[in-house]
Amino acid sequence: MKTVIKKIGINGEGIGYLNRTPVFVPGALLDEEIDVKIVTKEKRYAIGSVNYIIKKSKDRIQPKCFVHHACKGCPLMIAKYPAQLQYKRSLLKQSLIKYAQVDPRKVEKVIGSEEIFGYRNQCKLPVSLNKEGQLCSGFYLPNSNIFTEMKKCIVHDRGVERIRHEVIEVLKRFGIQPYNHHTKSGIRSLVVRGFDGKYQCTLVTGHDELSCSLIEDILHIRGMYSLWQSIHTVKNTAEVFGKQMVHLGGEKQLPFHFDGLDLEVSPRSFFQLNTAQAKVLYQTIASLVKGHKKRIVEAYSGIGAISLYLRDKADEIIGIETIKDAVVNANQNAKRNHCEHVRFLCDDAASKLTYLSKNKEIDVLVVDPPRSGLDDAMLECLLRSKIKEIIYVSCNPATLGKNLAVLQEKYRVQRVIPIDMFPNTQHVETVVLLSKLKTKKHVDIELCADELDLTSSECKATYNNIKQYVFDKYGFKVSNLYIAQVKEKCGIKERENYNKPKNDDSKKPNCPIEKEEAIKDAFRHFQMI
Ligand code: SAH
């Protein structure tokens, strides 16, 4: 069947139409005429594959990666870079129009990256056996448990790639086996992060006690600076790290220079994956803060890089972050750079900001939340606050659009600046400047948890979605009460009395640990945590 690709979808696939039904076709580019084979047919859409291309896009190129079709991590690698940037801009426009009716003319040109290969400063890869039965790192084919070796990844930093291979060679020499769920031993995944020729490596394993000679051999790899083990025996989870971290050798933190700042990072702390573009991102944010401010707050602050980048812009800067290791790094980073007026607090962003905004005047708030966007407690806090300007840094156009739809009640979208942090992928980072509307009108809004629990990019996770997910994956049922209890534990706020027993004294059963883990897994799946 023939179709013409009319737009690019959120996963980087081409979208054409057959009898008005959209057909999602991975590997097809805008304006291409293709012969499509239908792979899956649903009521409202179909998924197809390219049989052959009848009319090629002028932007199509040969992908440089050999496992490009299997890995699916870089779906836009088949297009010239300027075309990739155009696709990203139009994806962002579509999303912001769809969810928040933002004027598309406000969406500026995407700031491209100078390097489109070798930019990723970190790899997090599962470890298993290759076809020859040898230990290797690789990837699982999307939505499957089929493992494929990744011999080379051209978007990873070259040094990170070298370390990944050398560590695997040492593990092979010592006869380390892939992780086994029955014995709870073996290696599960390998995490390598590096800057300026120095590397931090974490071996994610079961309850293995690694020999001194194995540790010594890894520490002898050129550039190995910090070595950790993470004990991780939880089944069916997307979390890469386990709760227990063991420092095996070298330094605990990885230090690096970043555009005039001296920073350090721990294995579990987040730092932008594209170091060169992080500089562009932070410069863009800084350019939006005009004049000298009294107080800036950064919510979701990681190791504090944005706050420190803004150090000359305010008398006081406060960062809020939930991961304790990251907060320790951030405060240490403030010290290293002699910024006594910058400090970081370990807390949930919404609850701390609610407190801060009641007690202190905040001129500028920077938010850089995870893909799930701002939760309903945060949105409620912002709508009630007097914060003058918000700089919203988003890595997900869908949740950004949904959040802006709410925020526009009190804020005007001034600028929308997309930045390409991940060339060859479909992802686009966006910096939005919002300024407080000058109105005295106070609108009381009721935020419904199920409407604002922003989940996977396009859909909402209702209680029923969560129940279904748990039942399909784990084969048992979970009650509303249990979901509500786990939501509370995870700090996901919901309306008063929602699924809670009427009487506080009523005897309520506590969610068993097995069910709690399954519900948390569902939250992760729907990107609620
Ligand atoms: N702004 C930082 C990090 C952004 S990534 C940078 O540019 O490097 C998002 C961060 O939000 C992560 O560090 C994550 O741990 C943190 N986070 C996630 N949920 C949070 C919450 N509810 N409250 C505070 N921080 C949170």
Coordinates of C-alpha atoms and ligand atoms in Angstrom, one line a residue:
M1 CA 0.0 0.0 0.0
K2 CA 1.2 3.5 -0.9
T3 CA 1.3 6.4 1.4
V4 CA 3.0 9.8 1.7
I5 CA 4.6 10.8 5.0
K6 CA 2.9 14.0 6.3
K7 CA 4.7 14.5 9.6
I8 CA 7.2 13.1 12.1
G9 CA 5.9 11.6 15.3
I10 CA 7.1 11.9 18.8
N11 CA 9.2 8.7 18.5
G12 CA 10.9 9.9 15.4
E13 CA 8.7 7.8 13.1
G14 CA 7.1 9.0 9.9
I15 CA 3.3 9.4 9.9
G16 CA 1.2 8.8 6.8
Y17 CA -2.5 8.2 6.3
L18 CA -4.4 5.3 4.8
N19 CA -8.1 6.1 4.4
R20 CA -7.7 8.8 6.9
T21 CA -6.3 6.4 9.5
P22 CA -2.8 7.4 10.7
V23 CA 0.0 4.9 10.0
F24 CA 3.1 5.2 12.1
V25 CA 6.1 4.1 10.0
P26 CA 9.5 3.9 11.7
G27 CA 12.3 4.6 9.3
A28 CA 10.3 6.8 7.0
L29 CA 11.0 10.5 6.5
L30 CA 8.9 13.6 5.9
D31 CA 7.5 13.9 2.3
E32 CA 8.6 10.4 1.3
E33 CA 6.3 8.3 -0.7
I34 CA 6.6 4.7 0.5
D35 CA 5.1 1.3 0.0
V36 CA 4.1 0.3 3.5
K37 CA 3.4 -3.0 5.0
I38 CA 0.9 -3.0 7.9
V39 CA 2.4 -4.7 11.0
T40 CA -0.3 -3.9 13.6
K41 CA -3.8 -2.6 13.0
E42 CA -5.7 -0.9 15.9
K43 CA -9.1 0.8 15.8
R44 CA -7.7 4.3 15.4
Y45 CA -4.3 3.8 14.0
A46 CA -1.9 1.3 12.4
I47 CA 1.8 0.6 12.7
G48 CA 3.6 -0.1 9.4
S49 CA 7.1 -0.9 8.1
V50 CA 8.7 0.4 5.0
N51 CA 8.5 -2.2 2.2
Y52 CA 10.4 0.1 -0.2
I53 CA 10.7 3.8 -0.8
I54 CA 9.0 5.1 -3.9
K55 CA 10.2 8.7 -3.6
K56 CA 13.1 9.4 -1.3
S57 CA 13.4 12.6 0.8
K58 CA 16.2 14.9 -0.3
D59 CA 17.3 14.8 3.4
R60 CA 17.8 11.1 3.6
I61 CA 21.3 9.9 4.3
Q62 CA 23.0 6.6 5.0
P63 CA 23.1 6.1 8.8
K64 CA 26.7 5.9 10.2
C65 CA 25.8 3.3 12.8
F66 CA 25.7 -0.4 11.9
V67 CA 23.1 -1.4 14.6
H68 CA 21.0 1.6 14.0
H69 CA 17.9 -0.4 12.8
A70 CA 18.1 -2.8 15.8
C71 CA 18.9 -0.4 18.6
K72 CA 16.3 2.3 17.6
G73 CA 18.0 4.8 19.9
C74 CA 18.8 7.2 17.1
P75 CA 15.8 7.2 14.7
L76 CA 16.7 10.4 13.0
M77 CA 20.2 9.3 12.1
I78 CA 18.8 8.6 8.6
A79 CA 18.3 12.4 8.0
K80 CA 20.7 15.3 7.4
Y81 CA 21.3 17.3 10.6
P82 CA 19.5 20.5 9.5
A83 CA 16.4 18.4 8.7
Q84 CA 16.6 16.7 12.1
L85 CA 16.5 20.2 13.7
Q86 CA 13.4 21.1 11.6
Y87 CA 11.6 17.9 12.6
K88 CA 12.3 18.7 16.3
R89 CA 11.0 22.2 16.0
S90 CA 7.9 21.0 14.3
L91 CA 7.4 18.3 17.0
L92 CA 7.6 20.9 19.7
K93 CA 5.2 23.3 17.8
Q94 CA 2.7 20.5 17.4
S95 CA 2.8 19.6 21.1
L96 CA 2.5 23.2 22.3
I97 CA -0.4 23.9 20.0
K98 CA -2.1 20.7 20.9
Y99 CA -2.0 21.0 24.6
A100 CA -1.6 24.7 25.4
Q101 CA -2.5 26.6 22.2
V102 CA 0.8 28.4 22.3
D103 CA 1.3 30.6 19.3
P104 CA 3.7 28.5 17.1
R105 CA 5.5 31.7 16.0
K106 CA 6.9 31.9 19.5
V107 CA 8.9 28.6 19.0
E108 CA 12.3 29.8 18.0
K109 CA 14.8 27.9 15.8
V110 CA 16.4 24.9 17.4
I111 CA 19.9 25.6 18.6
G112 CA 21.9 22.8 17.1
S113 CA 24.9 21.0 18.4
E114 CA 28.4 21.4 16.9
E115 CA 29.2 17.7 17.4
I116 CA 26.5 15.2 16.4
F117 CA 28.5 12.1 17.3
G118 CA 30.6 11.2 20.3
Y119 CA 28.7 13.7 22.5
R120 CA 27.3 11.4 25.3
N121 CA 29.4 11.5 28.4
Q122 CA 27.7 8.5 30.0
C123 CA 26.7 5.0 29.1
K124 CA 24.3 2.8 31.1
L125 CA 24.1 -0.5 29.4
P126 CA 22.8 -4.0 30.4
V127 CA 25.4 -6.8 30.4
S128 CA 24.7 -10.3 29.1
L129 CA 26.1 -12.9 26.7
N130 CA 26.6 -12.4 23.0
K131 CA 25.9 -15.0 20.3
E132 CA 29.3 -16.6 21.0
G133 CA 28.4 -16.9 24.7
Q134 CA 30.9 -14.2 25.7
L135 CA 30.1 -11.5 28.3
C136 CA 29.4 -8.2 26.7
S137 CA 27.4 -4.9 27.1
G138 CA 24.6 -4.1 24.8
F139 CA 20.9 -3.3 24.6
Y140 CA 17.5 -5.0 24.7
L141 CA 15.4 -4.6 21.6
P142 CA 12.6 -2.2 22.4
N143 CA 9.7 -3.9 24.4
S144 CA 11.4 -7.2 24.4
N145 CA 13.9 -9.3 26.4
I146 CA 16.1 -10.0 23.4
F147 CA 19.6 -8.9 24.1
T148 CA 22.0 -7.7 21.4
E149 CA 25.6 -6.9 21.8
M150 CA 26.6 -3.3 21.1
K151 CA 30.1 -3.4 19.7
K152 CA 30.3 0.3 19.0
C153 CA 28.1 3.3 19.8
I154 CA 29.0 6.4 17.8
V155 CA 27.0 8.8 20.0
H156 CA 29.0 7.8 23.1
D157 CA 32.1 9.7 24.0
R158 CA 35.1 7.8 22.6
G159 CA 36.8 7.5 26.0
V160 CA 33.5 6.1 27.6
E161 CA 33.5 3.5 24.8
R162 CA 37.1 2.5 25.4
I163 CA 36.5 2.2 29.2
R164 CA 33.3 0.1 28.6
H165 CA 35.2 -2.4 26.5
E166 CA 38.2 -2.6 28.8
V167 CA 36.1 -3.2 31.9
I168 CA 34.2 -6.0 30.1
E169 CA 37.6 -7.6 29.2
V170 CA 38.6 -7.6 32.9
L171 CA 35.2 -9.0 33.9
K172 CA 35.6 -11.8 31.3
R173 CA 39.1 -12.6 32.5
F174 CA 37.8 -13.1 36.0
G175 CA 34.9 -15.3 34.8
I176 CA 32.2 -13.0 35.9
Q177 CA 28.8 -14.2 34.7
P178 CA 25.7 -12.2 33.7
Y179 CA 23.2 -11.6 36.5
N180 CA 21.1 -14.6 37.5
H181 CA 17.8 -13.9 39.3
H182 CA 17.8 -17.3 41.1
T183 CA 21.3 -17.0 42.6
K184 CA 21.1 -13.2 42.8
S185 CA 24.6 -12.9 41.6
G186 CA 26.5 -11.8 38.5
I187 CA 26.7 -8.5 36.6
R188 CA 23.6 -6.7 35.6
S189 CA 24.7 -3.6 33.9
L190 CA 27.7 -1.3 33.5
V191 CA 27.6 2.5 34.0
V192 CA 30.5 4.6 32.8
R193 CA 30.7 8.4 32.9
G194 CA 33.6 10.6 32.0
F195 CA 34.9 14.1 31.6
D196 CA 38.4 15.4 30.6
G197 CA 39.8 11.9 30.4
K198 CA 38.8 10.9 33.9
Y199 CA 36.2 8.2 34.3
Q200 CA 33.8 6.9 37.0
C201 CA 32.5 3.4 36.6
T202 CA 29.8 1.5 38.5
L203 CA 29.3 -2.3 38.3
V204 CA 25.7 -3.1 38.9
T205 CA 25.7 -6.6 40.3
G206 CA 23.9 -9.0 42.7
H207 CA 25.3 -9.8 46.1
D208 CA 28.8 -10.5 44.6
E209 CA 31.9 -10.0 46.5
L210 CA 34.4 -8.9 43.9
S211 CA 38.0 -10.0 44.3
C212 CA 40.8 -7.5 45.1
S213 CA 42.7 -8.4 42.0
L214 CA 39.6 -7.8 39.8
I215 CA 39.2 -4.4 41.4
E216 CA 42.9 -3.6 41.0
D217 CA 42.8 -4.6 37.3
I218 CA 39.9 -2.2 36.7
L219 CA 41.5 0.6 38.6
H220 CA 44.6 0.1 36.4
I221 CA 42.6 1.0 33.2
R222 CA 43.9 4.3 31.8
G223 CA 41.8 7.2 33.1
M224 CA 39.9 5.1 35.7
Y225 CA 39.3 7.6 38.6
S226 CA 36.4 6.3 40.6
L227 CA 35.1 2.8 41.0
W228 CA 31.8 1.7 42.5
Q229 CA 29.6 -1.3 42.9
S230 CA 25.8 -1.1 43.1
I231 CA 24.0 -4.1 44.6
H232 CA 20.7 -4.5 42.8
T233 CA 18.6 -7.6 43.2
V234 CA 15.1 -6.2 42.5
K235 CA 13.3 -7.9 39.7
N236 CA 11.4 -6.3 36.9
T237 CA 12.4 -2.7 37.4
A238 CA 13.6 0.0 35.1
E239 CA 15.9 1.4 37.9
V240 CA 19.5 1.0 36.9
F241 CA 21.0 1.3 40.3
G242 CA 20.1 -0.7 43.5
K243 CA 19.8 1.0 46.9
Q244 CA 23.2 -0.2 48.2
M245 CA 26.3 1.5 46.8
V246 CA 29.8 0.2 47.7
H247 CA 32.9 2.3 47.0
L248 CA 35.5 -0.1 45.5
G249 CA 38.4 2.1 44.9
G250 CA 39.9 5.4 43.5
E251 CA 38.1 8.6 44.5
K252 CA 34.5 8.7 45.6
Q253 CA 33.5 11.6 43.4
L254 CA 34.3 12.4 39.8
P255 CA 35.6 16.0 39.5
F256 CA 35.4 18.0 36.2
H257 CA 35.8 21.5 34.9
F258 CA 32.8 23.0 33.3
D259 CA 32.9 26.5 31.7
G260 CA 34.8 28.2 34.6
L261 CA 33.2 26.0 37.3
D262 CA 34.8 23.2 39.3
L263 CA 32.2 20.5 39.8
E264 CA 32.0 17.0 41.2
V265 CA 29.5 14.3 40.7
S266 CA 28.6 11.0 42.4
P267 CA 27.4 7.9 40.4
R268 CA 23.7 8.4 41.3
S269 CA 23.6 12.1 40.7
F270 CA 22.3 13.5 37.5
F271 CA 24.4 15.6 35.1
Q272 CA 23.5 16.6 31.6
L273 CA 24.6 13.9 29.2
N274 CA 25.9 16.2 26.5
T275 CA 28.6 18.4 28.1
A276 CA 29.1 20.8 25.2
Q277 CA 25.4 21.5 24.8
A278 CA 24.9 21.7 28.6
K279 CA 27.0 24.9 28.3
V280 CA 24.7 26.2 25.5
L281 CA 21.7 25.3 27.6
Y282 CA 23.0 27.1 30.7
Q283 CA 24.1 30.1 28.7
T284 CA 20.6 30.4 27.3
I285 CA 19.1 30.2 30.8
A286 CA 21.5 32.8 32.1
S287 CA 20.7 35.1 29.2
L288 CA 17.0 35.1 30.2
V289 CA 17.8 36.5 33.7
K290 CA 17.9 40.2 33.2
G291 CA 19.6 42.4 35.8
H292 CA 20.6 41.5 39.3
K293 CA 18.0 39.7 41.4
K294 CA 17.4 39.3 45.1
R295 CA 16.6 35.7 45.1
I296 CA 16.6 32.9 42.5
V297 CA 15.3 29.4 43.3
E298 CA 16.2 26.3 41.2
A299 CA 13.9 23.3 41.6
Y300 CA 15.2 19.9 40.5
S301 CA 18.7 21.1 40.8
G302 CA 20.8 17.9 40.5
I303 CA 24.5 18.7 41.3
G304 CA 23.7 22.5 41.2
A305 CA 25.2 23.4 37.9
I306 CA 22.4 25.8 36.8
S307 CA 22.4 27.6 40.2
L308 CA 26.2 28.0 40.1
Y309 CA 26.1 29.2 36.5
L310 CA 23.7 31.9 37.7
R311 CA 26.0 32.8 40.7
D312 CA 26.5 36.4 39.7
K313 CA 22.8 37.0 39.0
A314 CA 21.4 37.1 42.5
D315 CA 22.1 37.9 46.2
E316 CA 20.8 34.5 47.2
I317 CA 20.3 31.3 45.2
I318 CA 18.5 28.2 46.7
G319 CA 18.4 24.8 44.9
I320 CA 16.0 21.9 45.8
E321 CA 16.7 18.3 44.9
T322 CA 15.5 14.9 46.2
I323 CA 18.6 12.7 45.6
K324 CA 20.7 13.1 48.7
D325 CA 24.0 12.3 46.9
A326 CA 23.3 15.0 44.4
V327 CA 22.6 17.6 47.1
V328 CA 25.9 16.7 48.8
N329 CA 27.6 17.2 45.5
A330 CA 25.8 20.5 44.9
N331 CA 26.7 22.0 48.3
Q332 CA 30.3 20.8 47.8
N333 CA 30.2 22.4 44.3
A334 CA 29.1 25.7 45.9
K335 CA 32.0 25.5 48.3
R336 CA 34.5 24.6 45.6
N337 CA 33.5 27.7 43.7
H338 CA 33.4 30.0 46.7
C339 CA 29.7 30.7 46.4
E340 CA 28.5 31.2 49.9
H341 CA 25.3 32.7 48.7
V342 CA 24.3 29.5 46.9
R343 CA 22.9 26.5 48.9
F344 CA 21.0 23.3 48.2
L345 CA 18.2 21.6 50.2
C346 CA 17.3 18.0 50.0
D347 CA 13.5 17.8 49.6
D348 CA 10.7 17.3 47.3
A349 CA 10.6 20.4 45.0
A350 CA 6.9 21.1 45.4
S351 CA 6.7 20.9 49.1
K352 CA 9.8 22.9 49.7
L353 CA 8.9 25.6 47.2
T354 CA 5.4 25.8 48.7
Y355 CA 7.1 26.7 52.0
L356 CA 9.7 29.0 50.5
S357 CA 7.3 30.9 48.3
K358 CA 5.1 31.7 51.3
N359 CA 8.0 33.0 53.3
K360 CA 10.4 34.6 50.8
E361 CA 10.1 36.7 47.8
I362 CA 11.3 34.9 44.7
D363 CA 12.2 36.8 41.6
V364 CA 13.1 34.0 39.3
L365 CA 12.4 30.3 39.6
V366 CA 14.2 27.8 37.3
V367 CA 12.5 24.4 37.0
D368 CA 14.2 21.5 35.2
P369 CA 12.0 18.5 36.1
P370 CA 12.3 14.9 34.8
R371 CA 10.3 13.7 31.7
S372 CA 7.1 13.4 33.7
G373 CA 7.1 17.2 34.1
L374 CA 5.7 19.2 37.0
D375 CA 3.4 17.3 39.3
D376 CA 0.0 18.7 40.4
A377 CA 1.4 19.9 43.8
M378 CA 4.0 21.9 42.0
L379 CA 1.5 23.4 39.6
E380 CA -0.8 24.3 42.4
C381 CA 2.1 25.9 44.2
L382 CA 3.1 28.0 41.2
L383 CA -0.5 29.2 40.5
R384 CA -0.8 30.4 44.1
S385 CA 2.7 31.9 44.3
K386 CA 3.9 35.5 43.6
I387 CA 7.0 34.3 41.7
K388 CA 7.6 36.9 39.0
E389 CA 9.4 34.8 36.3
I390 CA 9.7 31.1 35.7
I391 CA 12.3 29.6 33.4
Y392 CA 11.0 26.1 32.6
V393 CA 13.6 23.7 31.2
S394 CA 11.9 20.6 29.7
C395 CA 13.1 17.5 28.0
N396 CA 9.6 16.4 27.0
P397 CA 7.4 18.5 24.7
A398 CA 4.2 16.6 25.7
T399 CA 4.4 17.2 29.4
L400 CA 5.7 20.7 28.8
G401 CA 2.6 21.4 26.7
K402 CA 0.3 20.0 29.4
N403 CA 2.0 22.0 32.1
L404 CA 1.9 25.2 30.1
A405 CA -1.8 24.7 29.6
V406 CA -2.2 25.0 33.4
L407 CA 0.4 27.7 34.0
Q408 CA -1.0 30.0 31.4
E409 CA -3.8 30.8 33.9
K410 CA -1.3 33.0 35.7
Y411 CA 1.8 33.2 33.4
R412 CA 2.4 34.4 29.9
V413 CA 4.7 32.4 27.6
Q414 CA 7.3 34.9 26.5
R415 CA 9.9 32.8 24.7
V416 CA 10.3 29.2 23.7
I417 CA 13.9 28.2 22.8
P418 CA 14.5 24.7 21.7
I419 CA 18.0 23.2 22.1
D420 CA 19.3 20.0 20.6
M421 CA 21.0 18.0 23.4
F422 CA 20.7 14.7 21.6
P423 CA 21.5 14.8 17.9
N424 CA 20.2 11.8 15.9
T425 CA 17.5 11.1 18.4
Q426 CA 13.9 12.4 18.5
H427 CA 14.5 14.2 21.8
V428 CA 14.4 18.0 22.1
E429 CA 15.2 20.2 25.1
T430 CA 13.2 23.4 25.5
V431 CA 13.7 26.5 27.6
V432 CA 10.5 28.5 28.2
L433 CA 10.4 31.9 29.8
L434 CA 7.2 32.7 31.6
S435 CA 6.3 35.9 33.2
K436 CA 3.5 36.6 35.7
L437 CA 0.4 38.1 34.3
K438 CA -0.5 41.4 35.8
T439 CA -3.9 40.6 37.2
K440 CA -5.5 40.8 40.6
K441 CA -8.0 38.2 39.8
H442 CA -7.5 35.1 41.9
V443 CA -8.8 31.9 40.3
D444 CA -9.3 29.0 42.6
I445 CA -8.6 25.8 40.7
E446 CA -9.2 22.3 41.7
L447 CA -6.5 20.0 40.5
C448 CA -7.5 16.5 39.9
A449 CA -4.8 13.9 40.5
D450 CA -5.9 11.8 37.6
E451 CA -5.9 14.7 35.2
L452 CA -2.6 16.1 36.2
D453 CA -0.6 12.9 36.9
L454 CA 1.4 13.5 33.8
T455 CA 2.6 10.2 32.7
S456 CA 4.2 8.7 29.6
S457 CA 4.4 11.3 27.0
E458 CA 1.0 11.0 25.6
C459 CA -1.3 9.2 28.0
K460 CA -2.6 9.6 31.6
A461 CA -2.2 6.9 34.2
T462 CA -5.5 6.5 36.0
Y463 CA -5.9 4.1 38.9
N464 CA -7.3 1.6 36.4
N465 CA -4.2 1.9 34.1
I466 CA -2.0 1.2 37.1
K467 CA -4.2 -1.8 38.2
Q468 CA -4.1 -3.2 34.7
Y469 CA -0.4 -2.7 34.3
V470 CA 0.3 -4.5 37.6
F471 CA -2.1 -7.3 36.7
D472 CA -0.7 -7.9 33.3
K473 CA 2.9 -7.9 34.5
Y474 CA 2.6 -9.5 38.0
G475 CA -0.6 -11.4 37.8
F476 CA -2.1 -10.0 41.0
K477 CA -4.7 -7.3 41.7
V478 CA -4.0 -4.1 43.7
S479 CA -6.6 -2.0 45.4
N480 CA -7.2 1.8 45.1
L481 CA -6.2 2.0 48.8
Y482 CA -2.8 0.4 48.1
I483 CA -2.2 2.6 45.1
A484 CA -3.0 5.7 47.2
Q485 CA -0.7 4.5 50.0
V486 CA 2.2 4.0 47.6
K487 CA 1.5 7.4 46.0
E488 CA 1.7 9.0 49.4
K489 CA 5.0 7.2 50.1
C490 CA 6.4 8.4 46.8
G491 CA 5.3 12.0 47.5
I492 CA 2.7 12.0 44.7
K493 CA 0.1 14.4 46.0
E494 CA -3.6 13.9 45.3
R495 CA -6.9 15.5 46.3
E496 CA -7.9 15.3 49.9
N497 CA -10.0 12.2 50.6
Y498 CA -9.2 10.7 47.3
N499 CA -9.2 7.0 47.8
K500 CA -8.5 7.4 51.5
P501 CA -10.7 5.8 54.1
K502 CA -13.4 8.2 55.4
N503 CA -12.4 7.8 59.0
D504 CA -8.7 8.2 60.0
D505 CA -9.2 5.7 62.9
S506 CA -10.6 3.0 60.5
K507 CA -8.4 0.0 60.4
K508 CA -6.7 0.1 57.0
P509 CA -4.6 -2.8 55.7
N510 CA -1.0 -1.8 54.8
C511 CA 0.2 -2.5 51.3
P512 CA 2.4 -5.6 51.3
I513 CA 6.0 -5.0 50.1
E514 CA 5.5 -7.2 47.0
K515 CA 2.5 -5.1 45.9
E516 CA 4.3 -1.9 46.8
E517 CA 7.2 -2.8 44.5
A518 CA 4.8 -3.7 41.6
I519 CA 2.9 -0.4 42.1
K520 CA 6.2 1.6 42.1
D521 CA 7.1 -0.2 38.9
A522 CA 3.9 0.9 37.3
F523 CA 4.6 4.5 38.5
R524 CA 8.0 4.3 36.8
H525 CA 6.4 2.8 33.7
F526 CA 4.0 5.8 33.5
Q527 CA 6.8 8.2 34.4
M528 CA 5.1 9.4 37.6
I529 CA 8.3 8.9 39.6
Ligands
SAH1 N1 19.0 20.9 36.7 C1 19.9 19.8 36.8 C2 19.3 18.5 36.9 C3 18.0 18.2 36.1 S1 17.5 16.6 36.1 C4 21.0 19.9 35.7 O1 20.8 20.6 34.8 O2 21.9 19.2 35.8 C5 16.1 16.5 37.2 C6 16.5 16.4 38.6 O3 15.3 16.4 39.4 C7 17.2 15.1 39.0 O4 18.4 15.4 39.6 C8 16.2 14.4 39.9 O5 16.9 13.6 41.0 C9 15.4 15.6 40.5 N2 14.1 15.3 41.0 C10 13.2 14.4 40.5 N3 12.0 14.5 41.2 C11 12.2 15.5 42.1 C12 11.3 16.1 43.1 N4 10.1 15.7 43.2 N5 11.8 17.1 43.8 C13 13.1 17.5 43.7 N6 14.0 17.0 42.8 C14 13.5 16.0 42.0

